[in-house]
């Protein structure tokens, strides 16, 4: 692990455990076992550190999910199974990580409300990610449409936007749900989405 990764790991843990306001660069440096000045060689401020913690978190999850889905697609070409597996995996992965992961993004949402520079960078980064996720959702839907599994929807781009926004909302809501609810939600939500787009939803099982 290089110094930048050590800094981000220490910062992420502190932001989750202590919150943004109570975390200091000195504490992050101490936990990363480096000098305080070294932190500033990689990041300009604590605000920038929080931003990159969130960005790196998303990239790590995205890479993990892409790998899982690609491995599944190698052995299955059924778009219904692919969509089910993708939604179930995404939700399960975030629910497994726990509420503390959401705290990073909550702190970031507060930060961008008062920091236009950070807001601009975050907006650019996450617009690209949302566009990528929507393109994947659209491709999966179109594949199923071509194979006769899904009913025709006039604006499939809106469908892709809907499912990505829904998943984002479910991840955000997890902080208020109990454990029993979280255990069953990935399966139920994957089934619900497929029921909306399948020509014959009664054949889902």
PDB file of C-alpha atoms in Angstrom:
ATOM      1  CA  UNK A   1       0.000   0.000   0.000  1.00  0.00           C
ATOM      2  CA  UNK A   2       1.486   3.367  -1.027  1.00  0.00           C
ATOM      3  CA  UNK A   3       1.353   6.549   1.061  1.00  0.00           C
ATOM      4  CA  UNK A   4      -1.684   7.945  -0.723  1.00  0.00           C
ATOM      5  CA  UNK A   5      -3.642   4.763  -0.049  1.00  0.00           C
ATOM      6  CA  UNK A   6      -2.564   4.779   3.608  1.00  0.00           C
ATOM      7  CA  UNK A   7      -3.741   8.368   3.973  1.00  0.00           C
ATOM      8  CA  UNK A   8      -7.110   7.634   2.392  1.00  0.00           C
ATOM      9  CA  UNK A   9      -7.591   4.525   4.521  1.00  0.00           C
ATOM     10  CA  UNK A  10      -6.812   6.407   7.741  1.00  0.00           C
ATOM     11  CA  UNK A  11      -8.955   9.364   6.702  1.00  0.00           C
ATOM     12  CA  UNK A  12     -11.898   7.175   5.766  1.00  0.00           C
ATOM     13  CA  UNK A  13     -11.804   5.366   9.117  1.00  0.00           C
ATOM     14  CA  UNK A  14     -11.619   8.630  11.051  1.00  0.00           C
ATOM     15  CA  UNK A  15     -14.432  10.277   9.088  1.00  0.00           C
ATOM     16  CA  UNK A  16     -16.646   7.249   9.718  1.00  0.00           C
ATOM     17  CA  UNK A  17     -15.782   6.908  13.400  1.00  0.00           C
ATOM     18  CA  UNK A  18     -15.411  10.550  14.454  1.00  0.00           C
ATOM     19  CA  UNK A  19     -17.173  12.599  11.807  1.00  0.00           C
ATOM     20  CA  UNK A  20     -15.678  15.246   9.543  1.00  0.00           C
ATOM     21  CA  UNK A  21     -15.643  18.109  12.064  1.00  0.00           C
ATOM     22  CA  UNK A  22     -13.893  16.081  14.786  1.00  0.00           C
ATOM     23  CA  UNK A  23     -11.253  14.609  12.490  1.00  0.00           C
ATOM     24  CA  UNK A  24      -7.904  16.372  12.162  1.00  0.00           C
ATOM     25  CA  UNK A  25      -5.107  16.067   9.641  1.00  0.00           C
ATOM     26  CA  UNK A  26      -2.762  15.348  12.549  1.00  0.00           C
ATOM     27  CA  UNK A  27      -4.849  12.340  13.612  1.00  0.00           C
ATOM     28  CA  UNK A  28      -5.038  11.059  10.055  1.00  0.00           C
ATOM     29  CA  UNK A  29      -1.271  11.381   9.665  1.00  0.00           C
ATOM     30  CA  UNK A  30      -0.665   9.603  12.968  1.00  0.00           C
ATOM     31  CA  UNK A  31      -2.963   6.708  12.022  1.00  0.00           C
ATOM     32  CA  UNK A  32      -1.299   6.455   8.607  1.00  0.00           C
ATOM     33  CA  UNK A  33       2.107   6.426  10.326  1.00  0.00           C
ATOM     34  CA  UNK A  34       3.414   9.369   8.306  1.00  0.00           C
ATOM     35  CA  UNK A  35       4.234  13.006   8.939  1.00  0.00           C
ATOM     36  CA  UNK A  36       1.513  15.648   8.810  1.00  0.00           C
ATOM     37  CA  UNK A  37       3.348  17.433   6.005  1.00  0.00           C
ATOM     38  CA  UNK A  38       3.239  14.311   3.877  1.00  0.00           C
ATOM     39  CA  UNK A  39      -0.570  14.431   3.863  1.00  0.00           C
ATOM     40  CA  UNK A  40      -0.391  17.845   2.197  1.00  0.00           C
ATOM     41  CA  UNK A  41       1.903  16.450  -0.485  1.00  0.00           C
ATOM     42  CA  UNK A  42      -1.068  14.416  -1.705  1.00  0.00           C
ATOM     43  CA  UNK A  43      -4.124  16.422  -0.635  1.00  0.00           C
ATOM     44  CA  UNK A  44      -4.653  20.160  -0.304  1.00  0.00           C
ATOM     45  CA  UNK A  45      -7.114  20.045   2.577  1.00  0.00           C
ATOM     46  CA  UNK A  46      -9.273  17.917   4.839  1.00  0.00           C
ATOM     47  CA  UNK A  47     -12.201  18.751   2.566  1.00  0.00           C
ATOM     48  CA  UNK A  48     -10.378  17.349  -0.440  1.00  0.00           C
ATOM     49  CA  UNK A  49      -9.525  14.236   1.557  1.00  0.00           C
ATOM     50  CA  UNK A  50     -13.189  13.587   2.344  1.00  0.00           C
ATOM     51  CA  UNK A  51     -14.085  14.049  -1.305  1.00  0.00           C
ATOM     52  CA  UNK A  52     -11.504  11.532  -2.491  1.00  0.00           C
ATOM     53  CA  UNK A  53     -12.469   9.063   0.234  1.00  0.00           C
ATOM     54  CA  UNK A  54     -15.975   9.032  -1.247  1.00  0.00           C
ATOM     55  CA  UNK A  55     -14.732   8.847  -4.830  1.00  0.00           C
ATOM     56  CA  UNK A  56     -12.324   6.007  -4.048  1.00  0.00           C
ATOM     57  CA  UNK A  57     -15.059   4.203  -2.132  1.00  0.00           C
ATOM     58  CA  UNK A  58     -17.337   4.320  -5.177  1.00  0.00           C
ATOM     59  CA  UNK A  59     -14.558   3.216  -7.500  1.00  0.00           C
ATOM     60  CA  UNK A  60     -13.718   0.227  -5.299  1.00  0.00           C
ATOM     61  CA  UNK A  61     -17.345  -0.884  -5.110  1.00  0.00           C
ATOM     62  CA  UNK A  62     -17.815  -0.314  -8.831  1.00  0.00           C
ATOM     63  CA  UNK A  63     -14.742  -2.400  -9.701  1.00  0.00           C
ATOM     64  CA  UNK A  64     -15.864  -5.196  -7.402  1.00  0.00           C
ATOM     65  CA  UNK A  65     -19.361  -5.245  -8.858  1.00  0.00           C
ATOM     66  CA  UNK A  66     -18.135  -5.059 -12.451  1.00  0.00           C
ATOM     67  CA  UNK A  67     -15.919  -8.053 -11.772  1.00  0.00           C
ATOM     68  CA  UNK A  68     -18.752 -10.059 -10.218  1.00  0.00           C
ATOM     69  CA  UNK A  69     -21.198  -9.232 -12.997  1.00  0.00           C
ATOM     70  CA  UNK A  70     -18.645  -9.960 -15.743  1.00  0.00           C
ATOM     71  CA  UNK A  71     -17.921 -13.344 -14.180  1.00  0.00           C
ATOM     72  CA  UNK A  72     -21.658 -14.093 -14.061  1.00  0.00           C
ATOM     73  CA  UNK A  73     -22.206 -12.979 -17.672  1.00  0.00           C
ATOM     74  CA  UNK A  74     -19.491 -15.360 -18.858  1.00  0.00           C
ATOM     75  CA  UNK A  75     -21.670 -18.295 -17.825  1.00  0.00           C
ATOM     76  CA  UNK A  76     -25.150 -16.844 -18.359  1.00  0.00           C
ATOM     77  CA  UNK A  77     -26.649 -14.961 -21.287  1.00  0.00           C
ATOM     78  CA  UNK A  78     -30.148 -14.670 -19.863  1.00  0.00           C
ATOM     79  CA  UNK A  79     -30.774 -10.904 -19.358  1.00  0.00           C
ATOM     80  CA  UNK A  80     -33.361 -11.586 -16.645  1.00  0.00           C
ATOM     81  CA  UNK A  81     -30.790 -13.445 -14.534  1.00  0.00           C
ATOM     82  CA  UNK A  82     -28.153 -10.809 -15.271  1.00  0.00           C
ATOM     83  CA  UNK A  83     -30.376  -7.943 -14.108  1.00  0.00           C
ATOM     84  CA  UNK A  84     -31.512  -9.869 -11.035  1.00  0.00           C
ATOM     85  CA  UNK A  85     -27.922 -10.702 -10.097  1.00  0.00           C
ATOM     86  CA  UNK A  86     -26.715  -7.143 -10.695  1.00  0.00           C
ATOM     87  CA  UNK A  87     -29.377  -5.485  -8.526  1.00  0.00           C
ATOM     88  CA  UNK A  88     -29.139  -8.137  -5.825  1.00  0.00           C
ATOM     89  CA  UNK A  89     -25.329  -7.861  -5.744  1.00  0.00           C
ATOM     90  CA  UNK A  90     -25.278  -4.058  -5.662  1.00  0.00           C
ATOM     91  CA  UNK A  91     -27.712  -3.831  -2.771  1.00  0.00           C
ATOM     92  CA  UNK A  92     -26.187  -6.728  -0.854  1.00  0.00           C
ATOM     93  CA  UNK A  93     -22.702  -5.230  -1.210  1.00  0.00           C
ATOM     94  CA  UNK A  94     -23.716  -1.848   0.166  1.00  0.00           C
ATOM     95  CA  UNK A  95     -25.876  -3.328   2.921  1.00  0.00           C
ATOM     96  CA  UNK A  96     -22.965  -5.560   3.931  1.00  0.00           C
ATOM     97  CA  UNK A  97     -20.657  -2.572   4.261  1.00  0.00           C
ATOM     98  CA  UNK A  98     -22.999  -1.053   6.789  1.00  0.00           C
ATOM     99  CA  UNK A  99     -24.286   2.355   7.794  1.00  0.00           C
ATOM    100  CA  UNK A 100     -20.826   3.770   8.433  1.00  0.00           C
ATOM    101  CA  UNK A 101     -20.185   3.857   4.673  1.00  0.00           C
ATOM    102  CA  UNK A 102     -23.159   6.178   4.284  1.00  0.00           C
ATOM    103  CA  UNK A 103     -21.675   8.550   6.822  1.00  0.00           C
ATOM    104  CA  UNK A 104     -18.914   9.472   4.389  1.00  0.00           C
ATOM    105  CA  UNK A 105     -21.455  10.544   1.795  1.00  0.00           C
ATOM    106  CA  UNK A 106     -23.606  12.320   4.354  1.00  0.00           C
ATOM    107  CA  UNK A 107     -20.594  14.348   5.460  1.00  0.00           C
ATOM    108  CA  UNK A 108     -19.761  15.086   1.817  1.00  0.00           C
ATOM    109  CA  UNK A 109     -23.312  16.267   1.116  1.00  0.00           C
ATOM    110  CA  UNK A 110     -22.981  18.771   3.973  1.00  0.00           C
ATOM    111  CA  UNK A 111     -19.594  19.892   2.716  1.00  0.00           C
ATOM    112  CA  UNK A 112     -20.615  20.611  -0.872  1.00  0.00           C
ATOM    113  CA  UNK A 113     -23.464  22.823   0.369  1.00  0.00           C
ATOM    114  CA  UNK A 114     -20.883  25.382   1.488  1.00  0.00           C
ATOM    115  CA  UNK A 115     -17.894  24.627  -0.744  1.00  0.00           C
ATOM    116  CA  UNK A 116     -18.497  25.452  -4.451  1.00  0.00           C
ATOM    117  CA  UNK A 117     -15.080  24.183  -5.538  1.00  0.00           C
ATOM    118  CA  UNK A 118     -15.561  20.756  -3.993  1.00  0.00           C
ATOM    119  CA  UNK A 119     -19.141  20.688  -5.301  1.00  0.00           C
ATOM    120  CA  UNK A 120     -17.929  21.236  -8.875  1.00  0.00           C
ATOM    121  CA  UNK A 121     -15.422  18.384  -8.711  1.00  0.00           C
ATOM    122  CA  UNK A 122     -17.865  16.027  -6.991  1.00  0.00           C
ATOM    123  CA  UNK A 123     -20.588  16.845  -9.511  1.00  0.00           C
ATOM    124  CA  UNK A 124     -18.292  16.056 -12.417  1.00  0.00           C
ATOM    125  CA  UNK A 125     -17.082  12.798 -10.885  1.00  0.00           C
ATOM    126  CA  UNK A 126     -20.502  11.486  -9.916  1.00  0.00           C
ATOM    127  CA  UNK A 127     -22.231  12.597 -13.100  1.00  0.00           C
ATOM    128  CA  UNK A 128     -19.795  10.362 -14.977  1.00  0.00           C
ATOM    129  CA  UNK A 129     -20.477   7.459 -12.616  1.00  0.00           C
ATOM    130  CA  UNK A 130     -24.249   7.861 -12.804  1.00  0.00           C
ATOM    131  CA  UNK A 131     -24.059   8.050 -16.605  1.00  0.00           C
ATOM    132  CA  UNK A 132     -21.983   4.842 -16.615  1.00  0.00           C
ATOM    133  CA  UNK A 133     -24.426   2.997 -14.350  1.00  0.00           C
ATOM    134  CA  UNK A 134     -27.378   4.198 -16.427  1.00  0.00           C
ATOM    135  CA  UNK A 135     -25.715   3.002 -19.629  1.00  0.00           C
ATOM    136  CA  UNK A 136     -25.264  -0.461 -18.122  1.00  0.00           C
ATOM    137  CA  UNK A 137     -28.899  -0.570 -16.992  1.00  0.00           C
ATOM    138  CA  UNK A 138     -30.046   0.551 -20.437  1.00  0.00           C
ATOM    139  CA  UNK A 139     -27.907  -2.067 -22.191  1.00  0.00           C
ATOM    140  CA  UNK A 140     -29.313  -4.843 -19.973  1.00  0.00           C
ATOM    141  CA  UNK A 141     -32.877  -3.726 -20.643  1.00  0.00           C
ATOM    142  CA  UNK A 142     -32.345  -3.511 -24.416  1.00  0.00           C
ATOM    143  CA  UNK A 143     -30.772  -6.968 -24.468  1.00  0.00           C
ATOM    144  CA  UNK A 144     -33.831  -8.404 -22.738  1.00  0.00           C
ATOM    145  CA  UNK A 145     -36.148  -6.463 -25.034  1.00  0.00           C
ATOM    146  CA  UNK A 146     -34.453  -7.866 -28.132  1.00  0.00           C
ATOM    147  CA  UNK A 147     -34.708 -11.401 -26.750  1.00  0.00           C
ATOM    148  CA  UNK A 148     -38.409 -11.002 -26.029  1.00  0.00           C
ATOM    149  CA  UNK A 149     -38.276 -11.062 -22.229  1.00  0.00           C
ATOM    150  CA  UNK A 150     -39.198  -7.422 -21.537  1.00  0.00           C
ATOM    151  CA  UNK A 151     -42.125  -5.312 -22.586  1.00  0.00           C
ATOM    152  CA  UNK A 152     -41.492  -2.240 -24.720  1.00  0.00           C
ATOM    153  CA  UNK A 153     -41.088   1.001 -22.813  1.00  0.00           C
ATOM    154  CA  UNK A 154     -41.319   4.243 -24.784  1.00  0.00           C
ATOM    155  CA  UNK A 155     -38.444   5.988 -23.014  1.00  0.00           C
ATOM    156  CA  UNK A 156     -35.943   3.331 -21.900  1.00  0.00           C
ATOM    157  CA  UNK A 157     -33.457   6.059 -20.926  1.00  0.00           C
ATOM    158  CA  UNK A 158     -35.935   7.134 -18.251  1.00  0.00           C
ATOM    159  CA  UNK A 159     -36.161   3.525 -17.080  1.00  0.00           C
ATOM    160  CA  UNK A 160     -32.365   3.425 -16.676  1.00  0.00           C
ATOM    161  CA  UNK A 161     -32.474   6.714 -14.761  1.00  0.00           C
ATOM    162  CA  UNK A 162     -35.281   5.352 -12.579  1.00  0.00           C
ATOM    163  CA  UNK A 163     -33.515   2.153 -11.533  1.00  0.00           C
ATOM    164  CA  UNK A 164     -30.196   3.880 -10.757  1.00  0.00           C
ATOM    165  CA  UNK A 165     -31.978   6.553  -8.703  1.00  0.00           C
ATOM    166  CA  UNK A 166     -34.017   3.864  -6.929  1.00  0.00           C
ATOM    167  CA  UNK A 167     -30.913   1.911  -5.967  1.00  0.00           C
ATOM    168  CA  UNK A 168     -29.260   5.111  -4.705  1.00  0.00           C
ATOM    169  CA  UNK A 169     -32.335   5.814  -2.603  1.00  0.00           C
ATOM    170  CA  UNK A 170     -32.430   2.291  -1.179  1.00  0.00           C
ATOM    171  CA  UNK A 171     -28.776   2.549  -0.188  1.00  0.00           C
ATOM    172  CA  UNK A 172     -29.447   5.873   1.517  1.00  0.00           C
ATOM    173  CA  UNK A 173     -32.482   4.499   3.373  1.00  0.00           C
ATOM    174  CA  UNK A 174     -30.575   1.524   4.753  1.00  0.00           C
ATOM    175  CA  UNK A 175     -29.406   3.582   7.724  1.00  0.00           C
ATOM    176  CA  UNK A 176     -32.976   3.534   9.098  1.00  0.00           C
ATOM    177  CA  UNK A 177     -33.858  -0.079   8.279  1.00  0.00           C
ATOM    178  CA  UNK A 178     -33.512  -2.986  10.703  1.00  0.00           C
ATOM    179  CA  UNK A 179     -31.297  -5.988   9.989  1.00  0.00           C
ATOM    180  CA  UNK A 180     -34.149  -8.333   9.094  1.00  0.00           C
ATOM    181  CA  UNK A 181     -35.384  -5.846   6.520  1.00  0.00           C
ATOM    182  CA  UNK A 182     -31.919  -5.444   5.019  1.00  0.00           C
ATOM    183  CA  UNK A 183     -31.427  -9.190   4.681  1.00  0.00           C
ATOM    184  CA  UNK A 184     -34.504  -9.614   2.491  1.00  0.00           C
ATOM    185  CA  UNK A 185     -34.517  -6.291   0.651  1.00  0.00           C
ATOM    186  CA  UNK A 186     -31.996  -7.119  -2.142  1.00  0.00           C
ATOM    187  CA  UNK A 187     -34.071 -10.083  -3.335  1.00  0.00           C
ATOM    188  CA  UNK A 188     -37.382  -8.257  -3.020  1.00  0.00           C
ATOM    189  CA  UNK A 189     -36.182  -5.162  -4.869  1.00  0.00           C
ATOM    190  CA  UNK A 190     -34.592  -7.180  -7.680  1.00  0.00           C
ATOM    191  CA  UNK A 191     -37.856  -9.083  -8.088  1.00  0.00           C
ATOM    192  CA  UNK A 192     -39.866  -5.856  -8.020  1.00  0.00           C
ATOM    193  CA  UNK A 193     -37.860  -4.243 -10.819  1.00  0.00           C
ATOM    194  CA  UNK A 194     -38.167  -7.312 -13.026  1.00  0.00           C
ATOM    195  CA  UNK A 195     -41.896  -7.465 -12.370  1.00  0.00           C
ATOM    196  CA  UNK A 196     -42.158  -3.941 -13.769  1.00  0.00           C
ATOM    197  CA  UNK A 197     -40.427  -4.710 -17.060  1.00  0.00           C
ATOM    198  CA  UNK A 198     -41.114  -8.393 -17.775  1.00  0.00           C
ATOM    199  CA  UNK A 199     -43.695  -9.263 -20.419  1.00  0.00           C
ATOM    200  CA  UNK A 200     -44.759 -12.205 -18.299  1.00  0.00           C
ATOM    201  CA  UNK A 201     -43.921 -11.366 -14.675  1.00  0.00           C
ATOM    202  CA  UNK A 202     -45.706 -14.473 -13.412  1.00  0.00           C
ATOM    203  CA  UNK A 203     -42.845 -16.521 -14.937  1.00  0.00           C
ATOM    204  CA  UNK A 204     -40.174 -14.720 -12.914  1.00  0.00           C
ATOM    205  CA  UNK A 205     -39.494 -17.570 -10.508  1.00  0.00           C
TER     206      UNK A 205
END
